Tab-separated table of C-alpha atoms in Angstrom:
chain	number	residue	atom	x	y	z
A	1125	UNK	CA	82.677	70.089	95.619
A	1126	UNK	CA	82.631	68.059	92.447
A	1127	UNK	CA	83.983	64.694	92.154
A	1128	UNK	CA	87.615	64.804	92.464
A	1129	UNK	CA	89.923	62.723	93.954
A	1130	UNK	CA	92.480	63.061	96.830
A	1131	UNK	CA	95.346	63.108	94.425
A	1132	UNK	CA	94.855	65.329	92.669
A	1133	UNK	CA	93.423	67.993	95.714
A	1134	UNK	CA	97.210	66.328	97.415
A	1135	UNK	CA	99.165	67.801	93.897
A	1136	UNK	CA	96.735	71.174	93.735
A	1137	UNK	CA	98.685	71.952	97.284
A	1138	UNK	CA	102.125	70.186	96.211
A	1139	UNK	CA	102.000	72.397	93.100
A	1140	UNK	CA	101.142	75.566	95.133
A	1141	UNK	CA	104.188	75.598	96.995
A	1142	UNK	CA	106.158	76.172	94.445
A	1143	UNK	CA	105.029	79.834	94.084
A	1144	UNK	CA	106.892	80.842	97.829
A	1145	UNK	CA	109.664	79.483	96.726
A	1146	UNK	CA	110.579	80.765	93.425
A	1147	UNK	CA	112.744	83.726	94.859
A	1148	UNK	CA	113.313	82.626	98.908
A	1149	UNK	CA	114.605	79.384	98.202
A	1150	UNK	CA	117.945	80.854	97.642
A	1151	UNK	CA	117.825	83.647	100.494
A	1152	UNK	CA	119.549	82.232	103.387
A	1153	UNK	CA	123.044	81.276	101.071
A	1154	UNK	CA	122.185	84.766	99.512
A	1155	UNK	CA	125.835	86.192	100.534
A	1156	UNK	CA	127.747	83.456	99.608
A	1157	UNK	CA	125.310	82.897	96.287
A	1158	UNK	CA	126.052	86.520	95.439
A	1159	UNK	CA	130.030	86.401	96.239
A	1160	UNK	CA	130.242	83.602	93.714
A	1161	UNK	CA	128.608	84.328	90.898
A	1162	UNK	CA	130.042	87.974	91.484
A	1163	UNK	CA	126.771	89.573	91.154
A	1164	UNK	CA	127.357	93.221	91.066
A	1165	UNK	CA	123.985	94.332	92.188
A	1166	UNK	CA	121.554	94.444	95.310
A	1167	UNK	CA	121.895	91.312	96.664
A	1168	UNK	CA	117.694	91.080	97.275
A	1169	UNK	CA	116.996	91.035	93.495
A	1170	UNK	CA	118.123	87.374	93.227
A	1171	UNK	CA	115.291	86.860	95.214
A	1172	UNK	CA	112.841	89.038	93.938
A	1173	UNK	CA	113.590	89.204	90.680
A	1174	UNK	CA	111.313	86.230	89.414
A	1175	UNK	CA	108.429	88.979	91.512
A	1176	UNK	CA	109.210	90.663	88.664
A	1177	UNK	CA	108.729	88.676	86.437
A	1178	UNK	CA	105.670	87.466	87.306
A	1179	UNK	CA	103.992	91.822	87.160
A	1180	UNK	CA	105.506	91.684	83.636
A	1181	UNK	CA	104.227	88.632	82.829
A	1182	UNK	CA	101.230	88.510	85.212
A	1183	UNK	CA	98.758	90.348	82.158
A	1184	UNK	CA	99.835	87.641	79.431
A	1185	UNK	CA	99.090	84.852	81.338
A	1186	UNK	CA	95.821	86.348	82.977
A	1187	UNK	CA	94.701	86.417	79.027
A	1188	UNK	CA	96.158	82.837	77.909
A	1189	UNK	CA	94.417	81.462	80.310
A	1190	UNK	CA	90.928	81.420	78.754
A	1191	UNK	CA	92.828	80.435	75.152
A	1192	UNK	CA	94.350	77.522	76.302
A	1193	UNK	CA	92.820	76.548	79.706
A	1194	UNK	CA	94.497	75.732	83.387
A	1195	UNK	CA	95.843	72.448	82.400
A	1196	UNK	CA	98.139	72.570	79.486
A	1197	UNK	CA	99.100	76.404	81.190
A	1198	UNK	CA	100.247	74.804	84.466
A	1199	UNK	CA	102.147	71.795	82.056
A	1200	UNK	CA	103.906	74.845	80.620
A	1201	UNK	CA	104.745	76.404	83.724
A	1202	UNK	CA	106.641	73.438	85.250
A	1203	UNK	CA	108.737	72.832	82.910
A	1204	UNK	CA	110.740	76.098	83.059
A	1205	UNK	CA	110.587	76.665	86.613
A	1206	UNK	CA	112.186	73.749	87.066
A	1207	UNK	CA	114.822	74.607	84.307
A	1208	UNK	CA	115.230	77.903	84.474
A	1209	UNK	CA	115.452	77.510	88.707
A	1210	UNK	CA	118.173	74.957	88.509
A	1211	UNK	CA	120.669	76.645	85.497
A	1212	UNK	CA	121.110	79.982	87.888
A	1213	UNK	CA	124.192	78.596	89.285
A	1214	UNK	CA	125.761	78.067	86.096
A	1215	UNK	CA	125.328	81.826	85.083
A	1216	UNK	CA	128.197	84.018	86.094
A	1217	UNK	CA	127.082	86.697	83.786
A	1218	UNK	CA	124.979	88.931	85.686
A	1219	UNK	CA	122.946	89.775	82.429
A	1220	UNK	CA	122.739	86.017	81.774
A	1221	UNK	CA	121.287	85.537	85.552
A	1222	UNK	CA	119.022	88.650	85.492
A	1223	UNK	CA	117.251	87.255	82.707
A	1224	UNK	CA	116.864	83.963	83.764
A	1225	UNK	CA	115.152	84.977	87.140
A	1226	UNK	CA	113.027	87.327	84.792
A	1227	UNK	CA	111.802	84.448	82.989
A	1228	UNK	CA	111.662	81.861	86.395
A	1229	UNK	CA	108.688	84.622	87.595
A	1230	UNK	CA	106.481	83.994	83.999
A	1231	UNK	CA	107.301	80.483	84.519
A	1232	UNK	CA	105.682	80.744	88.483
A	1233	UNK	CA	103.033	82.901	87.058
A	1234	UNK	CA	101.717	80.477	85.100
A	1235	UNK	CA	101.701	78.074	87.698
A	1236	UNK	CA	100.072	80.110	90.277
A	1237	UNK	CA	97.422	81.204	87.986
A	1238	UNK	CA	96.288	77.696	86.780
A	1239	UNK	CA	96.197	76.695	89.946
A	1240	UNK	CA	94.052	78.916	91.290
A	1241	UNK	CA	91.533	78.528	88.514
A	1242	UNK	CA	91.557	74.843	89.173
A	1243	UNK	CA	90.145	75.650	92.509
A	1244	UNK	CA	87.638	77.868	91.080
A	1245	UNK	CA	86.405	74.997	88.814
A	1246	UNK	CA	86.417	72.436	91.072
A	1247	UNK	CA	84.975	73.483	94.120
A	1248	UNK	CA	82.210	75.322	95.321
A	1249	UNK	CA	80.957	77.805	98.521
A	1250	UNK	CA	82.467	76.691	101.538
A	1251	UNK	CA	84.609	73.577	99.679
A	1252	UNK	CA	86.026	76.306	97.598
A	1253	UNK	CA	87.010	78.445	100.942
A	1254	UNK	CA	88.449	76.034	102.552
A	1255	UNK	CA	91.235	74.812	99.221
A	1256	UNK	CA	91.896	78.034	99.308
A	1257	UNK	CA	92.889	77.958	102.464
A	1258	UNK	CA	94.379	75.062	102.123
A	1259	UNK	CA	96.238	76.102	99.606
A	1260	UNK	CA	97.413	79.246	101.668
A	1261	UNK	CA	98.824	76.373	104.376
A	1262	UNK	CA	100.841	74.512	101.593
A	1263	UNK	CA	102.246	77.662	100.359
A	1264	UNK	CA	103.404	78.574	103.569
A	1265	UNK	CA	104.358	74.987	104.824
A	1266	UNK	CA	106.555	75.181	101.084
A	1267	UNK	CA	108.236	78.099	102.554
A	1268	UNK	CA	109.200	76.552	105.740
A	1269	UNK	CA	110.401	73.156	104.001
A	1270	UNK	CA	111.971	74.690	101.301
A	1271	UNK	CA	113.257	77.665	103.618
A	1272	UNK	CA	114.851	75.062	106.010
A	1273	UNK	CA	116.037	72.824	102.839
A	1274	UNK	CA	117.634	75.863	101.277
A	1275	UNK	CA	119.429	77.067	104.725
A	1276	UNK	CA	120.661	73.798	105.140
A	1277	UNK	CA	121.920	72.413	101.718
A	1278	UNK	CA	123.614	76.350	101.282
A	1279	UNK	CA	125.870	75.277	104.281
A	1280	UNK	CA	127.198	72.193	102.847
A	1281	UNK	CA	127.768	74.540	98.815
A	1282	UNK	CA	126.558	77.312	97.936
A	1283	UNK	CA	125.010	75.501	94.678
A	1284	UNK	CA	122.572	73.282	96.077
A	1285	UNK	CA	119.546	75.495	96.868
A	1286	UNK	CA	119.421	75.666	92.956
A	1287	UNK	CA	118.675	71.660	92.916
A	1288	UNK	CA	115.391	72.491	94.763
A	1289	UNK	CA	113.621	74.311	91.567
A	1290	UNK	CA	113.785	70.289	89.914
A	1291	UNK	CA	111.417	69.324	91.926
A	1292	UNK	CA	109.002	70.876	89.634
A	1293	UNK	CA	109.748	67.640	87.150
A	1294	UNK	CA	108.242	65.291	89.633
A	1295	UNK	CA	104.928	67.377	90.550
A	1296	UNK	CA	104.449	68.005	86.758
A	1297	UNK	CA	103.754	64.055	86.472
A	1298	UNK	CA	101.615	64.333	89.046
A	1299	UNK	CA	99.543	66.584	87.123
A	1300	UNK	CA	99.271	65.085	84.033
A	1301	UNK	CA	98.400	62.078	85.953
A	1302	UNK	CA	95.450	63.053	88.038
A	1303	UNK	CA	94.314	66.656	87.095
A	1304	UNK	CA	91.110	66.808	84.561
A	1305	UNK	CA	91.665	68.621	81.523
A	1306	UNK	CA	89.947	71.991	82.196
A	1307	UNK	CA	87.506	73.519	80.129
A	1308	UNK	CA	87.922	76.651	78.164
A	1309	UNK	CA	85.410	79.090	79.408
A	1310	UNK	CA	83.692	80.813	75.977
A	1311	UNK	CA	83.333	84.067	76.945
A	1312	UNK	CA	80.703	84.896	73.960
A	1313	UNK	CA	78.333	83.291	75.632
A	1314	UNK	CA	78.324	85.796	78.186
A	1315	UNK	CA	75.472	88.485	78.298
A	1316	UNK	CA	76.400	92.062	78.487
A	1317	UNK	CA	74.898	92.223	81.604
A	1318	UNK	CA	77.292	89.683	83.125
A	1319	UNK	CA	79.597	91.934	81.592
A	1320	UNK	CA	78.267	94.971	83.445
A	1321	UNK	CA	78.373	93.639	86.975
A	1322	UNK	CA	81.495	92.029	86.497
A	1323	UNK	CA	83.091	95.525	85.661
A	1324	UNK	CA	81.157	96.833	88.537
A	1325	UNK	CA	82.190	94.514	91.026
A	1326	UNK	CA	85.987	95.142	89.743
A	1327	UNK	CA	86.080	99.354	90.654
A	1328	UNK	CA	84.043	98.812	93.814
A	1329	UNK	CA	85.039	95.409	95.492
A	1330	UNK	CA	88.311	94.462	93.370
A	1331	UNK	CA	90.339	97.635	94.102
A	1332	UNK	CA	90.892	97.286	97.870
A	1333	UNK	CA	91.555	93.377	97.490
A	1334	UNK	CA	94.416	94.351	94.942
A	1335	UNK	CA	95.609	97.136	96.998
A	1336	UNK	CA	95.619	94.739	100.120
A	1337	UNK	CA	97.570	92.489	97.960
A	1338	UNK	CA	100.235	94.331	97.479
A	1339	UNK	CA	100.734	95.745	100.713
A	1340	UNK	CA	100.532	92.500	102.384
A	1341	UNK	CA	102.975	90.947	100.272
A	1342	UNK	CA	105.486	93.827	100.013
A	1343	UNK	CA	105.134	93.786	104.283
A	1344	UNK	CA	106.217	90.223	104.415
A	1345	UNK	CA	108.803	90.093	102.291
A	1346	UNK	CA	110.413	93.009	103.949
A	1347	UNK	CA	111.736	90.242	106.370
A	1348	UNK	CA	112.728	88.097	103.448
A	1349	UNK	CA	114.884	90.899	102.276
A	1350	UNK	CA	116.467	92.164	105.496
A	1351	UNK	CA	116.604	89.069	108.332
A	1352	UNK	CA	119.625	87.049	105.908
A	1353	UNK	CA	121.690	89.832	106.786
A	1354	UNK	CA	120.150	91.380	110.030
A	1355	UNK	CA	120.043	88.317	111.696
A	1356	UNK	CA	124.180	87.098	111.469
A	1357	UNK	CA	125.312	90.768	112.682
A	1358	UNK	CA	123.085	91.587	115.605
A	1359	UNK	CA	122.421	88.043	116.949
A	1360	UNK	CA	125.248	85.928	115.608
A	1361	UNK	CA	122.627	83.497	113.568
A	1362	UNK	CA	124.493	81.168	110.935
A	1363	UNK	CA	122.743	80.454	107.710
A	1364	UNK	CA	120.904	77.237	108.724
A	1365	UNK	CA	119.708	78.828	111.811
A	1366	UNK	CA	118.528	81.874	109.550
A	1367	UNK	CA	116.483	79.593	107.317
A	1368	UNK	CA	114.903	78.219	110.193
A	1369	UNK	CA	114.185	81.625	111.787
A	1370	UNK	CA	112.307	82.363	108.536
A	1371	UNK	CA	110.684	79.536	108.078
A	1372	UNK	CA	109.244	79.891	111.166
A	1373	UNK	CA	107.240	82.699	109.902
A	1374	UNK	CA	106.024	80.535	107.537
A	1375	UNK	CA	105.090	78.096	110.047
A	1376	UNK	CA	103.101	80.039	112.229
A	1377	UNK	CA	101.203	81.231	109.036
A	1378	UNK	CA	100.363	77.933	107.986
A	1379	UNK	CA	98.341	77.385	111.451
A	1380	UNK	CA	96.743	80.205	111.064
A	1381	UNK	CA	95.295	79.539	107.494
A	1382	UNK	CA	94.426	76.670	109.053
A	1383	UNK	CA	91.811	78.954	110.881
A	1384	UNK	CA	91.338	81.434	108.451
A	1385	UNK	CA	87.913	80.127	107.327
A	1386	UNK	CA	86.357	79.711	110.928
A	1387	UNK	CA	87.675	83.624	111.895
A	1388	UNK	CA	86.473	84.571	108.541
A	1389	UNK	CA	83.198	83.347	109.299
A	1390	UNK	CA	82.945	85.242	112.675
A	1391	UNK	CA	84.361	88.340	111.621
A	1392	UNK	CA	83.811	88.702	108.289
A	1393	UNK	CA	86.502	89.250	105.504
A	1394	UNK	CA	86.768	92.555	105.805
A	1395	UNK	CA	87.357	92.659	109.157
A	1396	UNK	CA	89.581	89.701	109.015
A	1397	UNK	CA	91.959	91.303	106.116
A	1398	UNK	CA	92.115	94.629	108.491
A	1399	UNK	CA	92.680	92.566	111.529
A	1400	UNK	CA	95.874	90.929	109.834
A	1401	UNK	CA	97.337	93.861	108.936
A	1402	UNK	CA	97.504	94.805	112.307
A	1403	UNK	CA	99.422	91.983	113.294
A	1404	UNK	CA	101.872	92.457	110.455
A	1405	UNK	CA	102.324	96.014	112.190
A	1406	UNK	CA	102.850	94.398	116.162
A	1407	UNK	CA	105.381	92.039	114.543
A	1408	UNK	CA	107.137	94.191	112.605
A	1409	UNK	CA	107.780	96.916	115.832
A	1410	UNK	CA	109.196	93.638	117.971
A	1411	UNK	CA	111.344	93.571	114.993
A	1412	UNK	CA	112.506	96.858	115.324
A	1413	UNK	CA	112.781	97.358	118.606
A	1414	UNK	CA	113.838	92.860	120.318
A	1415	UNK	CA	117.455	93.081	121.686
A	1416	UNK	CA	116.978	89.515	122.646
A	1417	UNK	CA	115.972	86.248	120.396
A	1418	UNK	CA	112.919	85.323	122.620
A	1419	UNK	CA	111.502	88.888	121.367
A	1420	UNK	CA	112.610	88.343	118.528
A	1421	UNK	CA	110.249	84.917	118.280
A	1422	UNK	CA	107.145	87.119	119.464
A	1423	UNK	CA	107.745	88.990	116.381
A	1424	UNK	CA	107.738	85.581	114.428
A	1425	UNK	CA	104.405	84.538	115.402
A	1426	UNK	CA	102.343	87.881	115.228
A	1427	UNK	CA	104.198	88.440	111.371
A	1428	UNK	CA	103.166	85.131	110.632
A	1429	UNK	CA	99.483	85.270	112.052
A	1430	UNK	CA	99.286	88.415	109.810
A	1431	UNK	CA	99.992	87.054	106.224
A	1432	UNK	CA	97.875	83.731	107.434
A	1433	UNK	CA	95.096	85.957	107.319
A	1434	UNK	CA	95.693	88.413	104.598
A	1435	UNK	CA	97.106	86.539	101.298
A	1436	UNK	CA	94.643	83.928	101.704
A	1437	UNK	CA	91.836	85.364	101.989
A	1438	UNK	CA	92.401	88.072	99.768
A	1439	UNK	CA	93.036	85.211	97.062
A	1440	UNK	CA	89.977	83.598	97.801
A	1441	UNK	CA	88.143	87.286	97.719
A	1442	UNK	CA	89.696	87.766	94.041
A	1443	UNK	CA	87.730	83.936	93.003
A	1444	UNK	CA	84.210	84.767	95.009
A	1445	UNK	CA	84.169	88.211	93.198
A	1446	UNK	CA	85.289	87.311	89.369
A	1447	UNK	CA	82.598	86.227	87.205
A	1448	UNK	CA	84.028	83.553	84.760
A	1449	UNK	CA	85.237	85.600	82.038
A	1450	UNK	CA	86.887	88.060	84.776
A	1451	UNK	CA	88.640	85.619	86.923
A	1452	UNK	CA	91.558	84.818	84.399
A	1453	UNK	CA	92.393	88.622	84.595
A	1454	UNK	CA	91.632	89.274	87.980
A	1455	UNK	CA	94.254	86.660	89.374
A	1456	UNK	CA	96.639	87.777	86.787
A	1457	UNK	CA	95.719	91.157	88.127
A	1458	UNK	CA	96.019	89.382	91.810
A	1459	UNK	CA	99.316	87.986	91.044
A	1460	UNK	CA	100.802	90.698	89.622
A	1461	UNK	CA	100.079	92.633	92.495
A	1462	UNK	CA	101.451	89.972	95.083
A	1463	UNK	CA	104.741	89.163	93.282
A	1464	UNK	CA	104.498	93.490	92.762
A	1465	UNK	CA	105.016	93.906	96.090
A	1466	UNK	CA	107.532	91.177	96.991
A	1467	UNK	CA	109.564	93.233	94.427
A	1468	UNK	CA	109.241	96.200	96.110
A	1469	UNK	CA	110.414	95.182	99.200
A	1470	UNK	CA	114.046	94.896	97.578
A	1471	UNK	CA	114.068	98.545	98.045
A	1472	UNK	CA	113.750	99.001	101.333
A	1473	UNK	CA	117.659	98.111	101.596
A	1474	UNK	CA	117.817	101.529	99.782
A	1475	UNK	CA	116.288	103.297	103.054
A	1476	UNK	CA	118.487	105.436	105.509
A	1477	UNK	CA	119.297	104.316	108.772
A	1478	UNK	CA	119.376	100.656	110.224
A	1479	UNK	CA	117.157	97.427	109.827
A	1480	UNK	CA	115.875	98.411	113.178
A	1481	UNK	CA	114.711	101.697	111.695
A	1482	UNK	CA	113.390	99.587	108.346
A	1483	UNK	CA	111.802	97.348	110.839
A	1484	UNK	CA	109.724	100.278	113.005
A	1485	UNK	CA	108.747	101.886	109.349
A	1486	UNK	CA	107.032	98.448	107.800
A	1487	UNK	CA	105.245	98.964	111.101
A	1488	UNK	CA	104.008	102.029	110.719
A	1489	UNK	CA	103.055	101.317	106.877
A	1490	UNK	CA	100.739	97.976	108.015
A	1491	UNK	CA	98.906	100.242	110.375
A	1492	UNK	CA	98.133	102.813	107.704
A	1493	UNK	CA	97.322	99.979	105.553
A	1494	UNK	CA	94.628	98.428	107.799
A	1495	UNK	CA	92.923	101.415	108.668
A	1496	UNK	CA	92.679	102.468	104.520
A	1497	UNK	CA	91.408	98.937	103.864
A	1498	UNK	CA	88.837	99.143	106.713
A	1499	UNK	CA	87.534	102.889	105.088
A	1500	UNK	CA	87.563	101.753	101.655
A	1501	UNK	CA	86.153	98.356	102.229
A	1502	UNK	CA	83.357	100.553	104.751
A	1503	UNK	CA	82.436	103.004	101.881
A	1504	UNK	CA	81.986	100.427	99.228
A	1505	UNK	CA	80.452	96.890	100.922
């Protein structure tokens, strides 16, 4: 690890957060969000809207990144996610408030991205793993705060949740105040051999990682998408006690980044990025099938376990495998694929049949996923 001080690791983390909540903040006042500002669509795409955003965006960044460096892209980040968060209320045209989540996912693309390649920079081996995984706890623990916050403050009016996105204006003083300047990678200095591997190492080791990436996050957020509503009609919930169903999830996740590193190390990464998929598949069926809450809480922690050790690791795969003039567009690449697939999940409300049914499904998918992920990861190690 190079010299850097606990500030600024204490805003890498603070800064991180802010990527889970770009879309969820807003999901347990979703219906009465919606019912206000009369939006005439799918409910879901409020909150994964700014997903897309970030695959449209995802390429740009990946690119500006090596122009301009992590620093001044994550000072341009904050600024409109905390804008372009907090102004959503205000837009009753649905055009108007399509757009603006658009732009709210470039905005959180930038952030993640710089980020990221701040850890890359500044630490090293088994310092590196373990920010990374630290990083994975702090986005997590950001979705059960801000999960909690958002359930909470949309009980007392349905415009509140939107004040959370300022607090993007605090944590961007933070940066300017303690993160180092990063330097611009020159990628002419390169050899065309470091070229060679690097494209190598992207078809043989970089495919499964992405593919993982999006199935992992398009699992999760299936719960996201379907619990708001799920939740009040078969088990009475109210919107606070929604938010804190959720962020539970979140919760249990963060404990098991916590651990991610140490079961890494046993296992392996491959093994471990299989192994979580599997939970994400055990949670989901309790899901589907729980006629009680206390099920219903087995559910929580096995979903949770599972994206504690997918998302990650699979982030921290993306930095160990990226040579320096790769890694800008493979975690654009990484992030487009993540924020990808928590689009996707708005469409499972476009299935037949019940949540249960949805539920038992997203099961069925995480299975297929881990066994794909443990042949292709198999064939090419």
């Amino acid at each position: 690890m190079k010299n850097i001080s606990k500030l600024s690791i204490v805003t890498i983390l603070l800064v991180s957060s802010l990527t889970i909540m770009v879309g969820s903040v807003i999901a347990p006042a979703l219906p009465s969000i919606v019912a206000n500002l009369n939006f005439k669509y799918t409910p879901g795409l409020l909150v994964t809207l700014p997903s897309l955003g970030v695959v449209i965006f995802s390429p740009i960044v990946g690119r500006l990144i090596n122009k301009i460096g992590a620093f001044k892209l994550l000072c341009w980040g904050l600024i409109p996610y905390a804008l372009l968060g907090f102004i959503g209320f205000y837009l009753n045209n649905n055009y108007l408030l399509i757009a603006d989540r658009l732009l709210l996912g470039a905005a959180c693309v930038a952030i993640q991205v710089a980020v990221t390649t701040f850890i890359a920079q500044l630490f090293e081996g088994k310092d590196r793993m373990k920010m990374i995984a630290w990083q994975g706890m702090a986005i997590e623990l950001g979705g059960v705060i801000f999960l909690s916050i958002g359930g909470f403050l949309g009980e007392l009016n349905w415009t509140f949740p939107f004040y959370i996105y300022l607090i993007a204006i605090p944590f961007l003083f933070m940066v300017i105040s303690s993160l180092p300047k990063s330097e611009v990678a020159n990628i002419n200095e390169s050899s065309n051999q470091d070229n060679s591997v690097a494209d190598k190492s992207r078809k043989k080791i970089m495919t499964p990682v992405f593919v993982g990436s999006f199935f992992s996050m398009a699992i999760f957020f299936v719960a996201y998408v379907t619990l708001p509503s799920y939740l009040p009609t078969q088990f009475s919930f109210t919107e606070s006690s929604t938010g804190y169903f959720m962020s539970a999830i979140s919760l249990v996740a963060v404990l098991t980044a916590s651990q991610m590193p140490n079961i890494t190390q046993k296992l392996g990464a491959n093994t471990t990025v299989c192994l979580g998929f599997v939970f994400f598949g055990l949670g989901y069926l309790l899901f589907g099938t729980a006629s009680q809450v206390s099920i219903m809480l087995v559910g929580v922690v096995l979903t949770g376990v599972g994206f504690g050790l997918t998302v990650p690791l699979l982030n921290h795969m993306v930095v160990e495998y990226s040579s320096t003039i790769t890694r800008g567009k493979n975690l654009g690449t990484f992030s487009m694929m993540v924020f990808a697939g928590q689009f996707c999940a708005t469409f499972v409300e476009y299935l037949p049949g019940s949540s249960s049914y949805i539920f038992i499904c997203t099961a069925f998918i995480s299975v297929l996923i881990a066994i794909f992920l443990f042949i292709f990861f198999k064939r090419n190690n």
